[in-house]
Coordinates of C-alpha atoms in Angstrom, one line a residue:
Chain O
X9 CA -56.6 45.2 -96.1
X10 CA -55.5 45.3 -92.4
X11 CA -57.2 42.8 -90.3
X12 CA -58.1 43.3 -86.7
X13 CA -54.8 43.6 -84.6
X14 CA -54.9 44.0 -80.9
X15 CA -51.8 45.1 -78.1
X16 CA -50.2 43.7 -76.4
X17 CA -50.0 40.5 -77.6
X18 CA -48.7 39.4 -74.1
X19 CA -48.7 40.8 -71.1
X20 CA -47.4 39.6 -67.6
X21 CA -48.9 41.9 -64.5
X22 CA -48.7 41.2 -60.8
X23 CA -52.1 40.7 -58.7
X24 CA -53.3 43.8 -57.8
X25 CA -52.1 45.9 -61.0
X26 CA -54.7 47.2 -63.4
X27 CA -54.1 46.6 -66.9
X28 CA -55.4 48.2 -70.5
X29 CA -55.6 45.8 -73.4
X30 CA -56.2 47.5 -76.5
X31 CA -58.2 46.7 -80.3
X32 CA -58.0 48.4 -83.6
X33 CA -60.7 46.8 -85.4
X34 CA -61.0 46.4 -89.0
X35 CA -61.6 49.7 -90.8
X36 CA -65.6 50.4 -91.4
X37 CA -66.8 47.9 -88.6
X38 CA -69.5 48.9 -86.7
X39 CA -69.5 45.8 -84.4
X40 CA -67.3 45.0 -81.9
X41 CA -66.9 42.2 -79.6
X42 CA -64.3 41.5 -76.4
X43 CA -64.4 37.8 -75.7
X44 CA -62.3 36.0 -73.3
X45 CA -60.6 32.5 -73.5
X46 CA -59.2 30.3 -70.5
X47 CA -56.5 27.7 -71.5
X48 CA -58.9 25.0 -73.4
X49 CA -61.9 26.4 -72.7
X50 CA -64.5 28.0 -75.1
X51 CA -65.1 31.8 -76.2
X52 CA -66.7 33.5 -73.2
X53 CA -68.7 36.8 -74.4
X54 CA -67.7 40.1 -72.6
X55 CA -68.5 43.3 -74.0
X56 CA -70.4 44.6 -77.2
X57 CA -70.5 47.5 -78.8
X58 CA -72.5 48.7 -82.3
X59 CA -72.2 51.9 -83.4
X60 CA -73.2 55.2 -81.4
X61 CA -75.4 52.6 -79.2
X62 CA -75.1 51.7 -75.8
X63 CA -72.6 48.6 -75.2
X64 CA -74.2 45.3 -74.0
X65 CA -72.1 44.7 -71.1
X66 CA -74.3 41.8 -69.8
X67 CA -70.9 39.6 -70.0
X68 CA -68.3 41.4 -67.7
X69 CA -67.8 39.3 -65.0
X70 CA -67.2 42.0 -62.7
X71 CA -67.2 45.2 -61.9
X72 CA -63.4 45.5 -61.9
X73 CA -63.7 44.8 -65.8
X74 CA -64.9 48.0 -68.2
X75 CA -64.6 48.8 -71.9
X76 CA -64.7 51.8 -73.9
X77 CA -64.5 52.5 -78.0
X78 CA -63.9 55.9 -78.9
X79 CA -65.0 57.5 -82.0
X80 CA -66.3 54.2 -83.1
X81 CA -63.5 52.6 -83.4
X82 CA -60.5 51.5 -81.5
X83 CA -61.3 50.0 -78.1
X84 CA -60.0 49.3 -74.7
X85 CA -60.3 47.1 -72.0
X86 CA -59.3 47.7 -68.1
X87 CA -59.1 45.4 -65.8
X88 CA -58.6 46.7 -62.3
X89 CA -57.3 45.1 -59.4
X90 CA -55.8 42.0 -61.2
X91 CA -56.7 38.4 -59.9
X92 CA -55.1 35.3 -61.0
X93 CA -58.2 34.0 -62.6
X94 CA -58.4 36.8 -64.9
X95 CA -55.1 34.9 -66.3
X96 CA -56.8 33.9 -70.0
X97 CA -56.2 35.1 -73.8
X98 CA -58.7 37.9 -74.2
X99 CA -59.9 38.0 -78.1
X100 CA -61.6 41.2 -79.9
X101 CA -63.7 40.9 -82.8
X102 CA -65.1 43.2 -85.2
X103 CA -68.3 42.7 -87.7
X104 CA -69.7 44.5 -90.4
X105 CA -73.5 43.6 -88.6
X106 CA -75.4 44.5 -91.5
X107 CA -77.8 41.5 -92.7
X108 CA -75.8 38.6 -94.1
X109 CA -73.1 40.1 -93.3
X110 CA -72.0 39.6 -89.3
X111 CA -69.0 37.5 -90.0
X112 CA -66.8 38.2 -87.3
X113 CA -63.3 38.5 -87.7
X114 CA -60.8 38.3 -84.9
X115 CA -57.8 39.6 -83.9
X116 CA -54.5 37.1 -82.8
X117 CA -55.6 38.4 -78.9
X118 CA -53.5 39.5 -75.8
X119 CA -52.2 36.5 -73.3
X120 CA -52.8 37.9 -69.9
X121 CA -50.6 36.1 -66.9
X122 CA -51.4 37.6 -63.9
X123 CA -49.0 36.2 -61.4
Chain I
X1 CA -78.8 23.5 -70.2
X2 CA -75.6 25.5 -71.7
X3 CA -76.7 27.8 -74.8
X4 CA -74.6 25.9 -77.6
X5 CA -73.3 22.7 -76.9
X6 CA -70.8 20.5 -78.4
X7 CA -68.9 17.3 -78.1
X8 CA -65.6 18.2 -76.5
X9 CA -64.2 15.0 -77.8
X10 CA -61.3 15.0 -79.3
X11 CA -62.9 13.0 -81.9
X12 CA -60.3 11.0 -83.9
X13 CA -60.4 10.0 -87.7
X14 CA -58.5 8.5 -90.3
X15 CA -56.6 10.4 -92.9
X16 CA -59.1 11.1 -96.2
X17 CA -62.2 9.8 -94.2
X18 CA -65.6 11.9 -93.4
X19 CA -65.6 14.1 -89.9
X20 CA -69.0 14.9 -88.5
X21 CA -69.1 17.4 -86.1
X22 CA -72.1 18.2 -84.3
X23 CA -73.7 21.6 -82.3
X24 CA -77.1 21.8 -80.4
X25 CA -78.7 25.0 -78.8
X26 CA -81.1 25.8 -77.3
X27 CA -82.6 29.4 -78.1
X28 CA -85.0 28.8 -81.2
X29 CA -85.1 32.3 -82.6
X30 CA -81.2 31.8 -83.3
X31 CA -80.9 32.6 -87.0
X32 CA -78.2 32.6 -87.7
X33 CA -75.2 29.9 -87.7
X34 CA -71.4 29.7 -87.7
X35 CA -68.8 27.5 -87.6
X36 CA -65.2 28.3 -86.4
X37 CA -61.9 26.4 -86.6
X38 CA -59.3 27.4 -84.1
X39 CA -55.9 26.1 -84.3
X40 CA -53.8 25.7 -81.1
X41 CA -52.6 29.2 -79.9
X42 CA -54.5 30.8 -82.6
X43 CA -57.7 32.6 -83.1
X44 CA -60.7 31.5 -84.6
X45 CA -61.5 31.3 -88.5
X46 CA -64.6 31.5 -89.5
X47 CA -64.9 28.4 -92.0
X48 CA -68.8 29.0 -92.6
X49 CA -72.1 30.4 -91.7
X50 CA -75.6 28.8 -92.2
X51 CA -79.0 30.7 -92.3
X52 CA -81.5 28.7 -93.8
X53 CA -82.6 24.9 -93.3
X54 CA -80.3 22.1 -95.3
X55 CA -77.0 21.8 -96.0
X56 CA -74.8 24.4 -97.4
X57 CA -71.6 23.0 -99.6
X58 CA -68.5 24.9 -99.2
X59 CA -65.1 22.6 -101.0
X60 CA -65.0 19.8 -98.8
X61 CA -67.0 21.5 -95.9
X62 CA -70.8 20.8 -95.7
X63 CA -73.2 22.7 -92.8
X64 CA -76.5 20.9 -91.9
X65 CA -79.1 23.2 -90.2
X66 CA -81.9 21.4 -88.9
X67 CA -83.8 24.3 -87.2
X68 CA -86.8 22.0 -86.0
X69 CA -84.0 19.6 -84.3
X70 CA -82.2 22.6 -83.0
X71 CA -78.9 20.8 -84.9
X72 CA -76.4 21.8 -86.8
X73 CA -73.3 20.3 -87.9
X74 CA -70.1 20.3 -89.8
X75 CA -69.0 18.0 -92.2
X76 CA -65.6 17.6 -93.6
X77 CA -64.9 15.1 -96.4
X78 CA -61.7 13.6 -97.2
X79 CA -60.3 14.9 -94.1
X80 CA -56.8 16.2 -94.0
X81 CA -54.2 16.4 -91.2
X82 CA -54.0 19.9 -91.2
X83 CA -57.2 20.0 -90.3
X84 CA -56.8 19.3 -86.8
X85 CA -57.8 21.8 -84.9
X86 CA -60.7 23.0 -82.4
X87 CA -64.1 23.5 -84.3
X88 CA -66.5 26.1 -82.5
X89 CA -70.4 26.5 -83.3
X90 CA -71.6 29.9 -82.5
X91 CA -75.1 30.7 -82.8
X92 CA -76.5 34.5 -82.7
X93 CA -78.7 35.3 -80.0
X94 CA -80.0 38.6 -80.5
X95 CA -77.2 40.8 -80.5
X96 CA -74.0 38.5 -79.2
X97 CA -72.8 35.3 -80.5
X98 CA -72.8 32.6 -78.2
X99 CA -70.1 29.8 -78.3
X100 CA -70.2 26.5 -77.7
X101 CA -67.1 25.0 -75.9
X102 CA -66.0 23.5 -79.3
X103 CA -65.0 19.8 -80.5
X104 CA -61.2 18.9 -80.8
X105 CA -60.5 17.1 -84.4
X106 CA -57.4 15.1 -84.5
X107 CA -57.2 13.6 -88.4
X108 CA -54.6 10.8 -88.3
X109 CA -51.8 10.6 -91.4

């Protein structure tokens, strides 16, 4: 089946611009994760959403970053007002989160250069 | 005190030899235990999760969970050098995973 694919899978913006990073997790998911990534640096936790609940947004560094998934499933990520140290590969992953089975699986993630 | 913490390395061995990788945290209600191998450019794999205390045997990959110790660790036997890569411990916390930084494993020909 179709693993969890995410668009664009590079985008180039200028400070200032907002931008709207997308995720089509894996079909039957309830979990899903937004994680970002600087160059060589670990997995930094974003955004979380299960189910009909409210997200955990405890990770969003600011409040120029948001998230919404609609109908459960796909999700997007804005970042307003672009600054260069938003420049990093932002990763999405989905889970099944049901006991012994919160693998998550990742998509290839979107390379943000904001110049 | 970060969350999940790892060697950064890059820890260096020998084709065919043993790689010990090794992840402490610091939350102990974490239950539950992952490792993750990320090549370079490329997202992360899950290579195996750990629950319960011991080691867990996966082909040539062994977990050790040492939940007293607040350890875990990854071994890799007869290491290859396509296993280079970036190994990540996550531990879940509640609802989110946290990451550790990861180790970088560089398995000479």
């Amino acid at each position: 089946g179709a693993g969890v694919s995410q668009s664009p899978s590079n985008k180039v913006t200028e400070k200032g611009k907002d931008v709207e990073l997308r995720c089509d997790p894996i079909s039957g998911h309830t979990a899903l994760y937004w994680y970002r990534q600087s160059l060589g640096q670990g997995l930094e936790f974003l955004i979380y959403f299960q189910g009909n609940s409210a997200p955990d947004k405890s990770g969003l560094p600011s409040d120029r970053f948001s998230a919404e998934r609609t109908g459960g499933s796909v999700s997007t990520l804005t970042i307003q007002r672009t600054q260069q140290e938003d420049s990093a590969v932002y990763l999405c992953a989905s889970s099944l989160e049901s006991l012994y089975q919160e693998t998550q699986y990742f998509g290839p993630g979107t390379r943000l250069l904001v110049l | 005190q970060k969350e999940v913490e790892q060697n950064s390395g890059p820890l260096s061995v020998p084709e065919g030899a043993i790689a010990s990788l090794n992840c402490t945290y610091s939350d102990r209600g974490s239950q539950s235990f992952f490792w993750y191998r990320q090549y370079s450019g490329k997202s992360p794999e899950l290579i195996m999760f750990i629950y319960s205390n011991g080691d867990k045997e996966d082909g040539r990959f062994t977990a050790q969970l040492n939940k007293a110790s607040q350890y875990v660790s990854l071994l890799i036997r007869d290491s290859q050098p396509s296993d280079s890569a970036t190994y990540l411990c996550a531990v879940r916390r509640g609802q989110n995973f946290v990451f550790g930084p990861g180790t970088r494993l560089s398995v000479l020909p």
